[in-house]
Coordinates of C-alpha atoms and ligand atoms in Angstrom, one line a residue:
M1 CA 4.1 -41.8 -21.1
I2 CA 2.5 -39.6 -18.7
K3 CA 5.8 -38.8 -17.2
L4 CA 7.3 -37.9 -20.5
L5 CA 4.4 -35.6 -21.3
S6 CA 4.8 -33.7 -18.0
I7 CA 8.5 -33.3 -18.5
S8 CA 8.0 -31.8 -22.0
A9 CA 5.3 -29.5 -20.6
L10 CA 7.7 -28.3 -18.0
A11 CA 10.3 -27.7 -20.6
A12 CA 8.0 -25.7 -22.8
L13 CA 7.0 -23.6 -19.8
T14 CA 10.6 -23.0 -18.8
L15 CA 11.5 -22.0 -22.3
S16 CA 8.5 -19.6 -22.7
C17 CA 9.3 -17.8 -19.3
P18 CA 12.8 -18.5 -18.3
A19 CA 13.3 -16.1 -15.4
Y20 CA 9.8 -16.2 -13.8
A21 CA 9.9 -18.8 -11.0
S22 CA 13.3 -17.9 -9.6
D23 CA 12.7 -14.1 -9.9
T24 CA 9.4 -13.9 -8.2
Q25 CA 10.9 -14.5 -4.8
A26 CA 13.6 -11.7 -5.5
L27 CA 11.0 -9.3 -6.7
K28 CA 8.9 -9.9 -3.6
Q29 CA 11.9 -9.3 -1.4
E30 CA 12.7 -6.1 -3.3
A31 CA 9.1 -4.8 -3.1
M32 CA 9.0 -5.6 0.7
T33 CA 12.2 -3.6 1.2
I34 CA 10.7 -0.6 -0.6
A35 CA 7.5 -0.8 1.3
K36 CA 9.4 -0.8 4.5
Q37 CA 11.4 2.2 3.3
F38 CA 8.2 4.1 2.5
A39 CA 6.6 3.4 5.8
G40 CA 9.9 4.0 7.6
T41 CA 10.3 7.5 6.0
L42 CA 6.7 8.7 6.3
K43 CA 5.7 7.6 9.8
P44 CA 8.5 9.4 11.6
Q45 CA 7.7 12.5 9.8
L46 CA 4.0 12.2 10.7
V47 CA 4.8 11.6 14.4
K48 CA 7.3 14.5 14.4
A49 CA 4.8 16.9 12.8
M50 CA 2.1 15.8 15.4
K51 CA 4.4 16.5 18.2
Q52 CA 5.6 19.8 17.0
G53 CA 2.5 21.3 15.5
G54 CA -0.5 19.0 16.5
P55 CA -2.7 17.1 14.1
V56 CA -3.9 20.0 11.9
H57 CA -0.3 20.8 11.1
A58 CA 0.4 17.1 10.5
I59 CA -2.4 16.8 8.0
E60 CA -0.6 19.4 5.8
V61 CA 2.7 17.6 6.3
C62 CA 1.1 14.3 5.3
A63 CA -0.8 15.8 2.4
E64 CA 2.6 17.0 1.0
Q65 CA 5.1 14.4 2.2
A66 CA 3.3 11.1 1.4
P67 CA 3.1 11.9 -2.4
T68 CA 6.7 13.4 -2.4
I69 CA 8.1 10.3 -0.7
A70 CA 6.2 8.0 -3.1
Q71 CA 7.6 9.9 -6.1
Q72 CA 11.1 10.0 -4.8
L73 CA 11.1 6.3 -4.1
S74 CA 9.6 5.6 -7.5
Q75 CA 12.4 7.6 -9.1
D76 CA 15.1 5.9 -7.1
T77 CA 13.9 2.3 -7.6
G78 CA 12.0 2.1 -10.9
W79 CA 8.9 0.8 -9.1
T80 CA 5.6 2.7 -9.1
I81 CA 4.4 3.2 -5.5
K82 CA 0.9 4.0 -4.4
R83 CA -1.3 3.9 -1.3
V84 CA -4.7 2.5 -1.9
S85 CA -7.8 2.0 0.3
L86 CA -11.4 0.7 0.1
K87 CA -12.3 3.9 1.9
S88 CA -10.0 6.5 0.5
R89 CA -9.1 9.9 1.7
N90 CA -7.4 11.2 -1.4
A91 CA -9.6 9.7 -4.1
K92 CA -7.2 10.9 -6.8
T93 CA -4.3 8.7 -5.6
A94 CA -5.8 6.1 -3.5
T95 CA -8.7 4.6 -5.5
P96 CA -7.9 0.9 -6.1
D97 CA -8.0 -0.8 -9.4
A98 CA -9.7 -4.2 -9.8
W99 CA -6.8 -6.3 -8.6
E100 CA -6.0 -3.9 -5.6
E101 CA -9.7 -3.9 -4.7
S102 CA -9.9 -7.6 -4.7
V103 CA -6.7 -7.9 -2.6
L104 CA -8.0 -5.2 -0.1
K105 CA -11.2 -7.2 0.4
E106 CA -9.2 -10.3 1.0
F107 CA -7.0 -8.5 3.5
D108 CA -10.1 -7.4 5.4
K109 CA -11.4 -11.0 5.5
Q110 CA -8.1 -12.3 6.8
Q111 CA -7.9 -9.5 9.4
A112 CA -11.4 -10.4 10.6
K113 CA -10.3 -14.0 10.9
G114 CA -7.5 -12.8 13.2
V115 CA -4.5 -12.7 11.0
K116 CA -2.1 -10.0 12.0
V117 CA -2.3 -7.0 9.5
S118 CA 1.5 -6.8 9.4
K119 CA 1.6 -10.2 7.9
L120 CA -0.8 -9.5 5.0
T121 CA 0.8 -9.3 1.6
A122 CA -0.2 -10.3 -2.0
S123 CA 1.7 -10.5 -5.2
N124 CA 0.9 -11.1 -8.8
L125 CA 2.9 -11.6 -12.0
Q126 CA 1.1 -11.1 -15.3
N127 CA 2.0 -10.0 -18.8
G128 CA 5.5 -9.0 -17.7
T129 CA 4.2 -6.9 -14.8
F130 CA 4.9 -7.7 -11.2
R131 CA 2.7 -6.3 -8.5
F132 CA 3.0 -6.4 -4.8
M133 CA 0.7 -5.2 -2.0
K134 CA 1.3 -4.8 1.8
A135 CA -1.5 -4.0 4.2
Q136 CA -1.2 -1.0 6.5
G137 CA -2.9 -1.5 9.9
V138 CA -4.6 1.1 12.1
Q139 CA -2.3 1.9 15.1
G140 CA -3.1 4.2 18.1
V141 CA -1.5 7.2 16.4
C142 CA -3.6 6.8 13.2
L143 CA -6.9 7.2 15.1
T144 CA -6.4 11.0 15.5
C145 CA -7.2 11.4 11.8
H146 CA -8.7 8.1 10.8
G147 CA -10.7 7.0 13.9
N148 CA -14.1 7.6 15.3
N149 CA -13.8 10.5 17.7
I150 CA -12.0 13.2 15.6
Q151 CA -11.5 16.6 17.2
P152 CA -13.5 19.3 15.4
S153 CA -10.4 21.2 14.4
V154 CA -9.0 18.0 12.8
R155 CA -12.4 17.3 11.1
Q156 CA -12.5 20.8 9.7
A157 CA -8.9 20.6 8.3
L158 CA -9.7 17.3 6.7
R159 CA -12.8 18.5 5.2
K160 CA -10.9 21.6 3.7
H161 CA -8.2 19.4 2.1
Y162 CA -10.4 16.3 1.3
P163 CA -14.1 17.2 0.7
D164 CA -14.8 13.6 -0.3
D165 CA -12.9 12.0 2.7
N166 CA -14.1 8.4 3.3
A167 CA -11.2 7.5 5.5
T168 CA -12.7 7.8 9.1
G169 CA -14.4 5.6 11.5
Y170 CA -11.6 3.1 11.7
S171 CA -10.7 1.2 14.9
L172 CA -7.4 -0.2 16.2
G173 CA -6.1 -3.2 14.3
Q174 CA -8.2 -2.8 11.2
V175 CA -6.7 -2.7 7.6
R176 CA -6.5 1.0 6.8
G177 CA -5.2 0.4 3.3
A178 CA -2.2 -0.9 1.6
L179 CA 0.9 0.0 -0.2
S180 CA 0.8 -1.1 -3.7
L181 CA 4.0 -1.5 -5.8
T182 CA 4.3 -2.3 -9.5
K183 CA 7.4 -3.1 -11.7
V184 CA 7.3 -3.6 -15.4
L185 CA 9.9 -6.2 -16.1
D186 CA 12.4 -5.8 -18.8
N187 CA 12.7 -8.1 -21.8
Q188 CA 9.0 -9.0 -22.0
Ligands
HEC1 C1 -2.4 13.9 11.1 C2 -3.4 13.1 10.5 C3 -3.1 11.7 10.0 C4 -2.6 10.7 10.8 C5 -2.2 10.8 12.3 C6 -2.5 9.6 10.0 N1 -3.0 9.9 8.7 FE1 -3.2 8.5 7.1 N2 -3.7 10.1 5.9 C7 -3.8 11.5 6.4 C8 -4.0 12.2 5.2 C9 -4.0 13.8 5.3 C10 -4.0 11.5 4.1 C11 -4.1 11.8 2.6 C12 -2.6 12.0 2.1 C13 -2.5 12.3 0.6 O1 -3.2 13.2 0.1 O2 -1.9 11.6 -0.1 C14 -3.9 10.1 4.6 C15 -3.9 9.0 3.8 C16 -3.6 7.7 4.2 C17 -3.5 6.6 3.4 C18 -3.6 6.6 1.9 C19 -4.9 6.2 1.3 C20 -6.0 7.2 1.4 O3 -7.0 7.0 1.9 O4 -5.7 8.4 0.9 C21 -3.2 5.5 4.2 C22 -3.0 4.0 3.8 C23 -3.1 6.0 5.5 N3 -3.3 7.4 5.5 C24 -2.7 5.3 6.6 C25 -2.4 5.8 7.9 C26 -1.9 5.0 9.0 C27 -1.7 3.5 8.9 C28 -1.7 5.8 10.0 C29 -1.1 5.5 11.4 C30 0.2 5.0 11.3 C31 -2.2 7.2 9.5 N4 -2.6 7.1 8.3 C32 -2.1 8.3 10.3 C33 -3.7 11.9 7.6 C34 -3.3 11.2 8.8

């Protein structure tokens, strides 16, 4: 009797959401690829700008390129791509919503326990919307603009572009923020 019940419950579940279980894995994979593409496009541009024109120039490149890359990738893939943080620099684009905030807090907890930031991801499927987050860790190169001892000229440039900047004071290996990707699924 119990067995029969559980089988029919399973059947009902399968009927109501046919594609969910098998697709989640594929969606995660797709999101992971896009996240890598984003980071793999932005970071080389950042490093190049730092080398060519120093950090003050790189701030301008970052301010312009980060949103452009996100927008281009969104257009190409149909996913919405954001960068979010508990201590945002660009409050307009990086302020997390409730789910993102809870995930970012969990990422911080995991990092404090010793989990590698590069391993931290989260996903969620609800009401026909799939969401994915991947943590971004603080590396050496990030400290110039997100660390503790920021050069006065860099500090000044940051203040000019981002008067409400909260994204300094980080140390190596912490969670700086996360990429947050959203896809609204068809036929929902
Ligand atoms: C040259 C200075 C500079 C360096 C170096 C730098 N950033 Fe940033 N970062 C910025 C600026 C400027 C923004 C705001 C960009 C915008 O307006 O979208 C930003 C924003 C971000 C955001 C988006 C969330 C927010 O707070 O607005 C994340 C995440 C981030 N940086 C992570 C990193 C990581 C990880 C590194 C190292 C790999 C790094 N940054 C290196 C200048 C820098």
